[in-house]
Each structure stands twice: as structure tokens, then as C-alpha cells.
Amino acid sequence: MEAEFEAAIEDGRPFLFALGCLFAAWREIGKHSAGRLILANYALALGLLIPMATLQFQQAAGFLSSAEGMPSGILSAGDGPNLYLIWSQNSAIPILLITWLVLGMAHLCLAWMLVEGDWPRIVKCSTLIGAAMITLSLFMGVLMLDVLSLRTQVAELMIEFVAMISMSRWHISVFSDTSREFPTW
């Protein structure tokens, strides 16, 4: 390959040679199980994890944009502002904001780790996400805030959990097959 690249440099077309190599690699990546796994990892990271992080940041932005009082839709459905809880609810806004920001950052880190294939860190980050989501729902329940706004997030978290388990099983099967193909001496 280096000799071909040197010949391409002499012809004055190293960029075309590099593009040809890139197109050949794209044609071949789907033919191998490891290539399909890599494409699926990127699809999961870009299609589920990053939009989930965006959803978490959007929730945090809803808290940042409310300068006075509680953000819209945060109070329990059908309830007006409870005079006994207003101070507690307003005091909880920074903690809820930090929790949503942590959830968003954790989803971005999870997407990065998935693309890298770092499964021990994926487990740790997924545990952090699950714990933060449980904490968020309990905290909002104690403060008598609208927990129904978390329905879509919990549903997406379950989908994410199932996708991660299936991706890890696929990863194990792909790389256990490749280890049988190439015996170590």
C-alpha cells in the first residue's frame, strides 16, 4: 500500500488515491460482522444516545429560562401552586438542573464509550444514568412536582437499556468468533 501511495504521489494524485481507499473500505465494511457492529454502534450513538442527551439538556434549559417561579409544566397536573411547598420547590431548581445536566453529559459520554467499545466504562456510565434517573424521579415525587413529564425519558431509557444489552451480546459474539478464526500461538 505504501508503494502504491508513493506512486500516487509521483503522479500528483495522492488525494484521489486516499479517496479510492476510503470508498473501497466503505464497500467492504458491511461485508464483515465486525464492520456491521461498528456501523450499528455509530447508529445507536447518533440515533438514540445523542438525542437522549439533547432531551436532557432541553429539560435543563427549561429550568434556566424560567427567571421567576417554577418552570411551566413542573407543577403536578391539576394542582395549583402549593403555598407550603413553593419555597422548597424553588430551592430544588438548582439540584434538578444539575441532575438533568449530569444526565445529558452522561449520555454524551455513553455515546463516546459505545463508539470506542469500552464496555466496563459503559456499564459504569449506564449505572450512573439509571441512578440519576431514579434520584430525579424520587426527588420530583417528594417535592410533589409533575413526575409524568419523565414518562418519555423513562421509556427511552428502557429502550436504551435493551439496545445496550443486545449490542453487548452482539459484541461478544462477533469478537468471540474472530478469536476462534485467529488462534494465538
Tab-separated table of C-alpha atoms in Angstrom:
chain	number	residue	atom	x	y	z
A	1	MET	CA	0.000	0.000	0.000
A	2	GLU	CA	2.871	2.354	0.766
A	3	ALA	CA	4.371	1.685	-2.660
A	4	GLU	CA	1.037	2.468	-4.315
A	5	PHE	CA	0.811	5.667	-2.282
A	6	GLU	CA	4.322	6.667	-3.354
A	7	ALA	CA	3.322	6.053	-6.981
A	8	ALA	CA	0.227	8.211	-6.461
A	9	ILE	CA	2.406	10.992	-5.026
A	10	GLU	CA	4.677	10.809	-8.070
A	11	ASP	CA	1.628	11.084	-10.333
A	12	GLY	CA	0.470	14.100	-8.309
A	13	ARG	CA	-2.773	12.423	-7.159
A	14	PRO	CA	-2.382	11.408	-3.502
A	15	PHE	CA	-5.828	12.773	-2.619
A	16	LEU	CA	-7.548	10.658	-5.281
A	17	PHE	CA	-5.662	7.602	-4.028
A	18	ALA	CA	-6.841	8.295	-0.476
A	19	LEU	CA	-10.442	8.749	-1.675
A	20	GLY	CA	-10.237	5.466	-3.562
A	21	CYS	CA	-9.028	3.706	-0.426
A	22	LEU	CA	-11.845	5.287	1.577
A	23	PHE	CA	-14.522	4.205	-0.911
A	24	ALA	CA	-13.102	0.672	-1.016
A	25	ALA	CA	-13.195	0.497	2.774
A	26	TRP	CA	-16.831	1.706	2.819
A	27	ARG	CA	-17.767	-1.016	0.320
A	28	GLU	CA	-16.096	-3.697	2.425
A	29	ILE	CA	-17.212	-2.638	5.913
A	30	GLY	CA	-20.714	-4.076	5.582
A	31	LYS	CA	-19.431	-7.449	4.415
A	32	HIS	CA	-17.802	-8.301	7.748
A	33	SER	CA	-19.549	-8.858	11.066
A	34	ALA	CA	-17.135	-6.541	12.889
A	35	GLY	CA	-17.845	-3.812	10.324
A	36	ARG	CA	-21.597	-4.188	10.778
A	37	LEU	CA	-21.099	-3.991	14.546
A	38	ILE	CA	-19.149	-0.747	14.184
A	39	LEU	CA	-21.852	0.741	11.961
A	40	ALA	CA	-24.538	-0.332	14.447
A	41	ASN	CA	-22.566	1.254	17.302
A	42	TYR	CA	-22.430	4.552	15.438
A	43	ALA	CA	-26.126	4.322	14.542
A	44	LEU	CA	-27.075	3.712	18.182
A	45	ALA	CA	-24.844	6.532	19.402
A	46	LEU	CA	-26.103	9.035	16.821
A	47	GLY	CA	-29.706	7.838	16.678
A	48	LEU	CA	-30.557	7.248	20.337
A	49	LEU	CA	-27.913	8.384	22.810
A	50	ILE	CA	-27.198	11.854	21.451
A	51	PRO	CA	-30.919	12.696	21.017
A	52	MET	CA	-31.471	11.472	24.586
A	53	ALA	CA	-28.703	13.816	25.755
A	54	THR	CA	-30.408	16.605	23.817
A	55	LEU	CA	-33.662	15.834	25.623
A	56	GLN	CA	-31.901	16.095	28.986
A	57	PHE	CA	-30.261	19.391	28.037
A	58	GLN	CA	-33.644	20.660	26.835
A	59	GLN	CA	-35.134	19.898	30.256
A	60	ALA	CA	-32.257	21.766	31.897
A	61	ALA	CA	-32.729	24.704	29.520
A	62	GLY	CA	-36.377	24.859	30.585
A	63	PHE	CA	-35.174	25.449	34.115
A	64	LEU	CA	-32.604	28.028	33.053
A	65	SER	CA	-35.108	30.024	31.016
A	66	SER	CA	-37.515	30.464	33.909
A	67	ALA	CA	-36.356	33.509	35.793
A	68	GLU	CA	-39.333	33.773	38.107
A	69	GLY	CA	-41.216	30.987	39.829
A	70	MET	CA	-41.437	27.388	38.754
A	71	PRO	CA	-40.945	26.434	35.108
A	72	SER	CA	-44.106	25.798	33.160
A	73	GLY	CA	-45.469	22.290	33.454
A	74	ILE	CA	-43.400	21.404	36.505
A	75	LEU	CA	-46.258	21.537	38.991
A	76	SER	CA	-48.406	18.455	39.381
A	77	ALA	CA	-51.270	18.251	36.923
A	78	GLY	CA	-54.451	19.796	38.269
A	79	ASP	CA	-52.717	21.323	41.266
A	80	GLY	CA	-52.151	24.974	41.712
A	81	PRO	CA	-49.083	26.287	43.451
A	82	ASN	CA	-48.945	24.918	46.985
A	83	LEU	CA	-48.080	27.790	49.294
A	84	TYR	CA	-46.413	25.439	51.757
A	85	LEU	CA	-44.125	23.906	49.111
A	86	ILE	CA	-43.203	26.903	46.955
A	87	TRP	CA	-40.017	27.661	48.865
A	88	SER	CA	-38.912	24.004	48.751
A	89	GLN	CA	-39.756	23.678	45.069
A	90	ASN	CA	-37.896	26.858	44.162
A	91	SER	CA	-34.924	25.743	46.261
A	92	ALA	CA	-34.862	22.438	44.372
A	93	ILE	CA	-34.442	24.038	40.936
A	94	PRO	CA	-30.598	24.115	41.067
A	95	ILE	CA	-30.430	20.464	42.132
A	96	LEU	CA	-32.858	19.402	39.410
A	97	LEU	CA	-30.899	21.467	36.900
A	98	ILE	CA	-27.623	19.813	37.897
A	99	THR	CA	-29.214	16.366	37.737
A	100	TRP	CA	-30.520	16.963	34.216
A	101	LEU	CA	-27.143	18.332	33.116
A	102	VAL	CA	-25.409	15.271	34.594
A	103	LEU	CA	-27.859	13.037	32.711
A	104	GLY	CA	-27.144	14.865	29.462
A	105	MET	CA	-23.377	14.701	29.907
A	106	ALA	CA	-23.585	11.035	30.902
A	107	HIS	CA	-25.480	10.248	27.699
A	108	LEU	CA	-22.824	12.019	25.639
A	109	CYS	CA	-20.110	10.076	27.466
A	110	LEU	CA	-22.060	6.854	26.930
A	111	ALA	CA	-22.228	7.530	23.193
A	112	TRP	CA	-18.478	8.169	23.121
A	113	MET	CA	-17.707	4.997	25.085
A	114	LEU	CA	-20.005	2.932	22.870
A	115	VAL	CA	-18.180	4.075	19.757
A	116	GLU	CA	-14.860	3.248	21.442
A	117	GLY	CA	-16.185	-0.125	22.635
A	118	ASP	CA	-15.112	0.414	26.244
A	119	TRP	CA	-17.632	-1.930	27.880
A	120	PRO	CA	-16.516	-1.652	31.537
A	121	ARG	CA	-16.951	2.133	31.369
A	122	ILE	CA	-20.270	1.708	29.521
A	123	VAL	CA	-21.572	-0.343	32.459
A	124	LYS	CA	-20.407	2.306	34.944
A	125	CYS	CA	-21.917	5.152	32.935
A	126	SER	CA	-25.198	3.276	32.446
A	127	THR	CA	-25.354	2.694	36.188
A	128	LEU	CA	-24.833	6.424	36.756
A	129	ILE	CA	-27.632	7.236	34.308
A	130	GLY	CA	-30.014	4.796	35.975
A	131	ALA	CA	-29.202	6.092	39.455
A	132	ALA	CA	-29.584	9.723	38.374
A	133	MET	CA	-32.936	8.993	36.734
A	134	ILE	CA	-34.230	7.200	39.841
A	135	THR	CA	-32.972	10.053	42.017
A	136	LEU	CA	-34.633	12.599	39.759
A	137	SER	CA	-37.988	10.818	39.827
A	138	LEU	CA	-37.884	10.321	43.613
A	139	PHE	CA	-36.830	13.913	44.211
A	140	MET	CA	-39.590	15.245	41.976
A	141	GLY	CA	-42.105	12.972	43.695
A	142	VAL	CA	-41.107	14.141	47.166
A	143	LEU	CA	-41.443	17.767	46.078
A	144	MET	CA	-44.865	16.991	44.571
A	145	LEU	CA	-43.715	18.011	41.115
A	146	ASP	CA	-45.099	16.601	37.874
A	147	VAL	CA	-43.475	13.176	37.523
A	148	LEU	CA	-45.493	12.470	34.366
A	149	SER	CA	-43.027	14.605	32.414
A	150	LEU	CA	-40.482	11.833	32.968
A	151	ARG	CA	-42.588	9.186	31.171
A	152	THR	CA	-40.913	9.603	27.792
A	153	GLN	CA	-37.477	9.734	29.364
A	154	VAL	CA	-38.051	6.511	31.305
A	155	ALA	CA	-39.421	4.801	28.182
A	156	GLU	CA	-36.395	5.903	26.166
A	157	LEU	CA	-34.119	4.791	28.991
A	158	MET	CA	-35.660	1.311	28.839
A	159	ILE	CA	-35.179	1.214	25.062
A	160	GLU	CA	-31.596	2.357	25.584
A	161	PHE	CA	-31.052	-0.371	28.190
A	162	VAL	CA	-32.352	-3.110	25.874
A	163	ALA	CA	-30.288	-1.747	22.969
A	164	MET	CA	-27.126	-1.717	25.085
A	165	ILE	CA	-27.666	-5.300	26.226
A	166	SER	CA	-28.255	-6.506	22.680
A	167	MET	CA	-25.241	-4.528	21.456
A	168	SER	CA	-23.019	-6.061	24.147
A	169	ARG	CA	-24.196	-9.562	23.228
A	170	TRP	CA	-23.522	-8.830	19.576
A	171	HIS	CA	-20.078	-7.505	20.517
A	172	ILE	CA	-19.319	-10.680	22.481
A	173	SER	CA	-20.452	-12.942	19.652
A	174	VAL	CA	-18.520	-11.031	16.985
A	175	PHE	CA	-15.268	-10.930	18.882
A	176	SER	CA	-15.534	-14.496	20.173
A	177	ASP	CA	-15.862	-15.615	16.523
A	178	THR	CA	-12.810	-13.608	15.473
A	179	SER	CA	-10.746	-15.055	18.309
A	180	ARG	CA	-11.549	-18.561	17.012
A	181	GLU	CA	-10.511	-17.561	13.486
A	182	PHE	CA	-7.103	-16.278	14.592
A	183	PRO	CA	-5.622	-18.679	17.159
A	184	THR	CA	-2.937	-17.327	19.436
A	185	TRP	CA	0.334	-19.267	19.295
